[in-house]
Amino acid sequence: MTTDAHSTSNYIKIFWLLLALTVIEVAIVYMGLPKMLLASLLVIFAVWKAALVAMHFMHLKFEKKTLSIIAIAPFVLCVWLILMLMPDIFPH
Amino acid sequence: MSDAVAVHGGAEANDTPLTPENWGKLGMWLFLAGDAMSFGCLIVGYGILRHASNKWPVPAQVLGINLTAFMTFLLIVSSVWMVLSLAAIQDGDKARFKKFLGLTILGGAMFLGCQAYEWTHLLEHRLPELNIFFSTDLFATTFFILTGFHGLHVTGGVIYNTCVLLAVNRGRYGAKHVEIAGLYWHFVDLVWILIFTFVYLL
């Protein structure tokens, strides 16, 4: 029965959460916060929203682990890409 | 109830996505992982070019974020309609399914309309006013490549969802196919969330 619990009501809850996070994102851009603080907050909100979509709408939370490993692979590769490009980003 | 128990028991006994009934979903996830890498490379490349440039305009001031915030809203709503249409077809309610998938397609089409308006406005008015030219400016080039690549994905998604709607209507597709199409559509939404933050807000 637990699989039925995440049907309609939960989706609406996730929708309101996503909407609220988007409104907060836009609001803090208009607030004119210090650059580093603004950037960190925006990245946290973006990753949070992306995770909500993947976990709930794409059902990763309720899926087999193999699919989560496939989903995480590109993020690991992107971090690796950034690390490998570090010498170009910060040349001596 | 007995059905649910049987399905649940089967899933536990066979905890792998490599069973034939899951091949479609597995295939879509593998495709999305590759596609995420394409977007990842573009976003990382964008970040490096921006970091290396000595002058880069504040995106929110050039692009304006009110329309884009509305576009983000459209994609999020259309993602919700997609999950509701999947829930409907899983319940066997075809009329409700058609309504929600139709709304999903409409949301995607409206997003494309907004983007077409935004691009036209930027290319014909906003960018020339600021002396920013598509052909010579990294800010404009990276912007159009990222949003264009994503816009093509939305176009593909609208066509894909329309095909799914027609195929379900003719009785050829079922809940399984809708779930796979949903994965693609949510991925497009997820990527837009990242692009909205990195290209427009940051």
Short mmCIF file of C-alpha atoms in Angstrom, two decimals:
data_model
loop_
_atom_site.label_atom_id
_atom_site.label_comp_id
_atom_site.label_asym_id
_atom_site.label_seq_id
_atom_site.Cartn_x
_atom_site.Cartn_y
_atom_site.Cartn_z
CA MET A 1 0.00 0.00 0.00
CA THR A 2 2.96 2.34 0.57
CA THR A 3 3.40 2.71 -3.20
CA ASP A 4 -0.07 4.29 -3.41
CA ALA A 5 0.78 6.98 -0.86
CA HIS A 6 2.80 9.05 -3.37
CA SER A 7 0.04 9.41 -5.95
CA THR A 8 -1.73 12.73 -6.42
CA SER A 9 -1.50 14.76 -3.21
CA ASN A 10 2.27 14.42 -2.96
CA TYR A 11 2.79 15.69 -6.53
CA ILE A 12 0.86 18.83 -5.69
CA LYS A 13 2.97 19.30 -2.58
CA ILE A 14 6.17 18.99 -4.67
CA PHE A 15 4.71 21.48 -7.15
CA TRP A 16 4.15 24.10 -4.43
CA LEU A 17 7.65 23.49 -3.09
CA LEU A 18 9.19 23.94 -6.57
CA LEU A 19 7.14 27.08 -7.14
CA ALA A 20 8.12 28.53 -3.75
CA LEU A 21 11.81 27.85 -4.39
CA THR A 22 11.57 29.54 -7.82
CA VAL A 23 9.91 32.61 -6.30
CA ILE A 24 12.61 32.78 -3.60
CA GLU A 25 15.34 32.47 -6.26
CA VAL A 26 13.95 35.37 -8.28
CA ALA A 27 13.38 37.42 -5.11
CA ILE A 28 16.96 37.07 -3.87
CA VAL A 29 18.28 38.15 -7.28
CA TYR A 30 16.30 41.40 -6.90
CA MET A 31 17.46 41.84 -3.28
CA GLY A 32 21.05 42.59 -4.35
CA LEU A 33 22.90 40.32 -1.92
CA PRO A 34 26.72 40.07 -1.90
CA LYS A 35 27.89 38.14 -4.96
CA MET A 36 29.33 35.06 -3.25
CA LEU A 37 26.33 34.63 -0.95
CA LEU A 38 23.91 35.05 -3.87
CA ALA A 39 25.79 32.51 -6.01
CA SER A 40 25.94 29.91 -3.21
CA LEU A 41 22.23 30.30 -2.41
CA LEU A 42 21.24 30.04 -6.07
CA VAL A 43 23.31 26.89 -6.61
CA ILE A 44 21.83 25.28 -3.48
CA PHE A 45 18.27 26.11 -4.63
CA ALA A 46 18.94 24.85 -8.18
CA VAL A 47 20.36 21.52 -6.98
CA TRP A 48 17.51 21.20 -4.48
CA LYS A 49 14.89 21.75 -7.22
CA ALA A 50 16.62 19.39 -9.65
CA ALA A 51 16.78 16.71 -6.94
CA LEU A 52 13.06 17.16 -6.18
CA VAL A 53 12.18 16.62 -9.86
CA ALA A 54 14.44 13.56 -10.15
CA MET A 55 13.36 11.95 -6.86
CA HIS A 56 9.59 12.53 -7.09
CA PHE A 57 8.55 13.16 -10.71
CA MET A 58 11.09 10.73 -12.17
CA HIS A 59 10.38 8.33 -9.26
CA LEU A 60 14.06 7.73 -8.45
CA LYS A 61 13.13 7.62 -4.77
CA PHE A 62 10.94 4.59 -5.42
CA GLU A 63 13.09 2.94 -8.12
CA LYS A 64 15.79 0.31 -8.09
CA LYS A 65 19.26 1.48 -7.17
CA THR A 66 20.75 0.75 -10.61
CA LEU A 67 18.77 3.62 -12.15
CA SER A 68 20.01 6.05 -9.49
CA ILE A 69 23.59 5.04 -10.26
CA ILE A 70 22.96 5.72 -13.97
CA ALA A 71 21.44 9.10 -13.07
CA ILE A 72 24.34 10.14 -10.85
CA ALA A 73 27.05 9.12 -13.37
CA PRO A 74 26.87 12.30 -15.52
CA PHE A 75 27.18 14.52 -12.43
CA VAL A 76 30.29 12.65 -11.29
CA LEU A 77 31.70 12.95 -14.81
CA CYS A 78 30.98 16.70 -14.88
CA VAL A 79 32.82 17.22 -11.60
CA TRP A 80 35.70 15.23 -13.04
CA LEU A 81 35.57 17.35 -16.21
CA ILE A 82 35.89 20.51 -14.12
CA LEU A 83 38.81 19.04 -12.15
CA MET A 84 40.60 18.03 -15.35
CA LEU A 85 40.10 21.54 -16.77
CA MET A 86 41.44 23.24 -13.63
CA PRO A 87 44.87 23.97 -15.18
CA ASP A 88 43.08 25.87 -17.97
CA ILE A 89 40.70 27.68 -15.62
CA PHE A 90 43.45 28.88 -13.27
CA PRO A 91 46.63 29.12 -15.36
CA HIS A 92 49.85 30.03 -13.52
CA MET B 1 -4.66 -6.20 -2.92
CA SER B 2 -3.43 -9.69 -3.83
CA ASP B 3 -2.17 -8.27 -7.12
CA ALA B 4 -0.20 -5.57 -5.33
CA VAL B 5 1.39 -8.14 -3.03
CA ALA B 6 2.31 -10.33 -5.99
CA VAL B 7 3.88 -7.42 -7.87
CA HIS B 8 5.74 -6.28 -4.77
CA GLY B 9 7.03 -9.78 -4.09
CA GLY B 10 8.19 -10.08 -7.69
CA ALA B 11 10.09 -6.83 -7.49
CA GLU B 12 11.93 -7.97 -4.38
CA ALA B 13 12.82 -11.34 -5.80
CA ASN B 14 14.15 -9.75 -8.96
CA ASP B 15 15.79 -6.49 -7.94
CA THR B 16 17.32 -5.51 -11.25
CA PRO B 17 16.13 -3.17 -14.03
CA LEU B 18 17.41 -5.67 -16.59
CA THR B 19 14.18 -7.65 -16.84
CA PRO B 20 12.50 -7.38 -20.29
CA GLU B 21 9.51 -5.38 -19.00
CA ASN B 22 11.93 -2.69 -17.78
CA TRP B 23 14.13 -2.43 -20.86
CA GLY B 24 12.32 0.65 -22.14
CA LYS B 25 12.81 2.53 -18.90
CA LEU B 26 16.43 1.44 -18.60
CA GLY B 27 17.07 2.54 -22.19
CA MET B 28 15.54 5.96 -21.55
CA TRP B 29 17.66 6.41 -18.42
CA LEU B 30 20.83 5.52 -20.32
CA PHE B 31 19.89 7.99 -23.05
CA LEU B 32 19.18 10.70 -20.46
CA ALA B 33 22.53 10.09 -18.76
CA GLY B 34 24.26 10.66 -22.11
CA ASP B 35 22.10 13.69 -22.81
CA ALA B 36 22.88 15.07 -19.34
CA MET B 37 26.56 14.80 -20.27
CA SER B 38 25.93 16.92 -23.39
CA PHE B 39 24.23 19.58 -21.30
CA GLY B 40 26.91 19.18 -18.61
CA CYS B 41 29.69 19.85 -21.13
CA LEU B 42 27.88 22.92 -22.47
CA ILE B 43 27.28 24.32 -18.97
CA VAL B 44 30.86 23.64 -17.84
CA GLY B 45 32.16 25.21 -21.07
CA TYR B 46 29.92 28.21 -20.45
CA GLY B 47 31.28 28.56 -16.91
CA ILE B 48 34.90 28.42 -18.06
CA LEU B 49 34.38 30.97 -20.86
CA ARG B 50 32.59 33.28 -18.45
CA HIS B 51 35.32 32.90 -15.86
CA ALA B 52 38.03 33.59 -18.45
CA SER B 53 36.34 36.68 -19.92
CA ASN B 54 37.31 40.02 -18.48
CA LYS B 55 33.99 41.61 -19.28
CA TRP B 56 30.69 39.79 -18.87
CA PRO B 57 27.37 41.61 -18.50
CA VAL B 58 25.07 40.85 -15.55
CA PRO B 59 22.70 38.38 -17.31
CA ALA B 60 19.57 39.42 -15.38
CA GLN B 61 20.04 43.03 -16.54
CA VAL B 62 20.46 42.15 -20.22
CA LEU B 63 18.02 39.27 -20.49
CA GLY B 64 15.34 40.21 -17.99
CA ILE B 65 14.15 37.42 -15.73
CA ASN B 66 10.41 38.01 -15.36
CA LEU B 67 9.40 36.29 -18.60
CA THR B 68 11.91 33.50 -17.93
CA ALA B 69 10.56 32.98 -14.43
CA PHE B 70 7.15 32.54 -16.04
CA MET B 71 8.68 30.04 -18.52
CA THR B 72 10.15 28.11 -15.56
CA PHE B 73 6.69 28.08 -14.02
CA LEU B 74 5.23 26.74 -17.30
CA LEU B 75 7.67 23.82 -17.41
CA ILE B 76 7.16 22.96 -13.73
CA VAL B 77 3.37 23.00 -14.16
CA SER B 78 3.61 20.91 -17.29
CA SER B 79 5.82 18.41 -15.41
CA VAL B 80 3.11 18.13 -12.76
CA TRP B 81 0.46 17.60 -15.47
CA MET B 82 2.68 14.84 -16.89
CA VAL B 83 2.80 12.94 -13.57
CA LEU B 84 -0.95 13.45 -13.16
CA SER B 85 -1.55 12.00 -16.64
CA LEU B 86 0.61 8.99 -15.72
CA ALA B 87 -1.38 8.52 -12.49
CA ALA B 88 -4.60 8.73 -14.55
CA ILE B 89 -3.61 6.07 -17.08
CA GLN B 90 -2.34 3.84 -14.27
CA ASP B 91 -5.83 4.13 -12.77
CA GLY B 92 -7.24 3.24 -16.21
CA ASP B 93 -8.94 6.63 -16.58
CA LYS B 94 -8.32 7.45 -20.24
CA ALA B 95 -10.35 10.66 -20.34
CA ARG B 96 -8.42 12.17 -17.41
CA PHE B 97 -5.17 10.94 -18.98
CA LYS B 98 -5.94 12.70 -22.27
CA LYS B 99 -6.83 15.93 -20.49
CA PHE B 100 -3.61 16.05 -18.50
CA LEU B 101 -1.29 14.93 -21.32
CA GLY B 102 -3.00 17.48 -23.57
CA LEU B 103 -2.27 20.16 -20.97
CA THR B 104 1.35 18.95 -20.74
CA ILE B 105 1.73 19.39 -24.51
CA LEU B 106 0.07 22.80 -24.32
CA GLY B 107 2.49 23.88 -21.56
CA GLY B 108 5.47 22.82 -23.68
CA ALA B 109 4.11 24.64 -26.73
CA MET B 110 3.53 27.80 -24.68
CA PHE B 111 7.10 27.59 -23.40
CA LEU B 112 8.34 27.48 -27.01
CA GLY B 113 6.15 30.45 -27.89
CA CYS B 114 7.64 32.46 -25.02
CA GLN B 115 11.15 31.49 -26.07
CA ALA B 116 10.50 32.49 -29.69
CA TYR B 117 9.23 35.87 -28.43
CA GLU B 118 12.22 36.25 -26.09
CA TRP B 119 14.79 35.44 -28.80
CA THR B 120 13.14 37.79 -31.31
CA HIS B 121 13.05 40.59 -28.76
CA LEU B 122 16.70 40.02 -27.77
CA LEU B 123 18.02 39.77 -31.33
CA GLU B 124 16.07 42.68 -32.78
CA HIS B 125 16.01 45.15 -29.90
CA ARG B 126 17.79 44.40 -26.66
CA LEU B 127 21.19 43.12 -27.85
CA PRO B 128 21.73 45.74 -30.61
CA GLU B 129 20.85 48.49 -28.09
CA LEU B 130 23.66 47.23 -25.84
CA ASN B 131 26.09 46.70 -28.74
CA ILE B 132 26.18 42.97 -28.12
CA PHE B 133 26.37 40.91 -31.30
CA PHE B 134 25.54 37.25 -31.60
CA SER B 135 28.46 36.55 -33.93
CA THR B 136 31.25 38.16 -31.90
CA ASP B 137 30.17 38.09 -28.26
CA LEU B 138 30.77 35.07 -26.01
CA PHE B 139 27.92 36.05 -23.69
CA ALA B 140 25.42 36.01 -26.57
CA THR B 141 26.91 32.91 -28.22
CA THR B 142 26.83 30.78 -25.06
CA PHE B 143 23.34 32.04 -24.24
CA PHE B 144 21.88 31.09 -27.61
CA ILE B 145 23.68 27.73 -27.72
CA LEU B 146 22.48 26.69 -24.25
CA THR B 147 18.89 27.92 -24.54
CA GLY B 148 18.73 26.75 -28.16
CA PHE B 149 19.92 23.23 -27.35
CA HIS B 150 17.35 23.09 -24.56
CA GLY B 151 14.62 24.57 -26.79
CA LEU B 152 15.26 21.80 -29.32
CA HIS B 153 14.76 19.27 -26.53
CA VAL B 154 11.44 20.90 -25.62
CA THR B 155 10.42 20.78 -29.30
CA GLY B 156 11.32 17.09 -29.37
CA GLY B 157 9.39 16.52 -26.15
CA VAL B 158 6.24 18.20 -27.49
CA ILE B 159 6.39 16.00 -30.61
CA TYR B 160 7.15 12.89 -28.52
CA ASN B 161 4.26 13.56 -26.11
CA THR B 162 1.89 14.20 -29.02
CA CYS B 163 2.88 10.84 -30.57
CA VAL B 164 2.30 9.13 -27.20
CA LEU B 165 -1.13 10.76 -26.88
CA LEU B 166 -2.12 9.58 -30.37
CA ALA B 167 -0.73 6.06 -29.78
CA VAL B 168 -2.61 5.68 -26.47
CA ASN B 169 -5.72 6.96 -28.21
CA ARG B 170 -5.39 4.16 -30.79
CA GLY B 171 -4.75 1.63 -28.03
CA ARG B 172 -1.17 0.86 -29.06
CA TYR B 173 0.55 2.43 -26.02
CA GLY B 174 -0.12 1.93 -22.32
CA ALA B 175 0.99 3.25 -18.93
CA LYS B 176 4.51 1.84 -19.42
CA HIS B 177 5.11 4.02 -22.49
CA VAL B 178 3.66 7.09 -20.80
CA GLU B 179 6.06 6.61 -17.89
CA ILE B 180 9.05 6.51 -20.28
CA ALA B 181 7.88 9.65 -22.12
CA GLY B 182 7.41 11.25 -18.68
CA LEU B 183 11.04 10.57 -17.78
CA TYR B 184 12.17 12.49 -20.86
CA TRP B 185 9.80 15.39 -20.16
CA HIS B 186 10.88 15.72 -16.51
CA PHE B 187 14.51 15.65 -17.60
CA VAL B 188 13.85 18.61 -19.91
CA ASP B 189 12.25 20.42 -16.94
CA LEU B 190 15.21 19.53 -14.70
CA VAL B 191 17.73 20.88 -17.22
CA TRP B 192 15.76 24.11 -17.55
CA ILE B 193 15.88 24.58 -13.77
CA LEU B 194 19.69 24.45 -14.00
CA ILE B 195 19.87 26.69 -17.09
CA PHE B 196 17.52 29.23 -15.51
CA THR B 197 19.84 29.47 -12.51
CA PHE B 198 23.24 29.37 -14.25
CA VAL B 199 22.45 31.42 -17.36
CA TYR B 200 19.81 33.89 -16.17
CA LEU B 201 20.09 34.35 -12.42
CA LEU B 202 23.80 33.96 -11.57
#
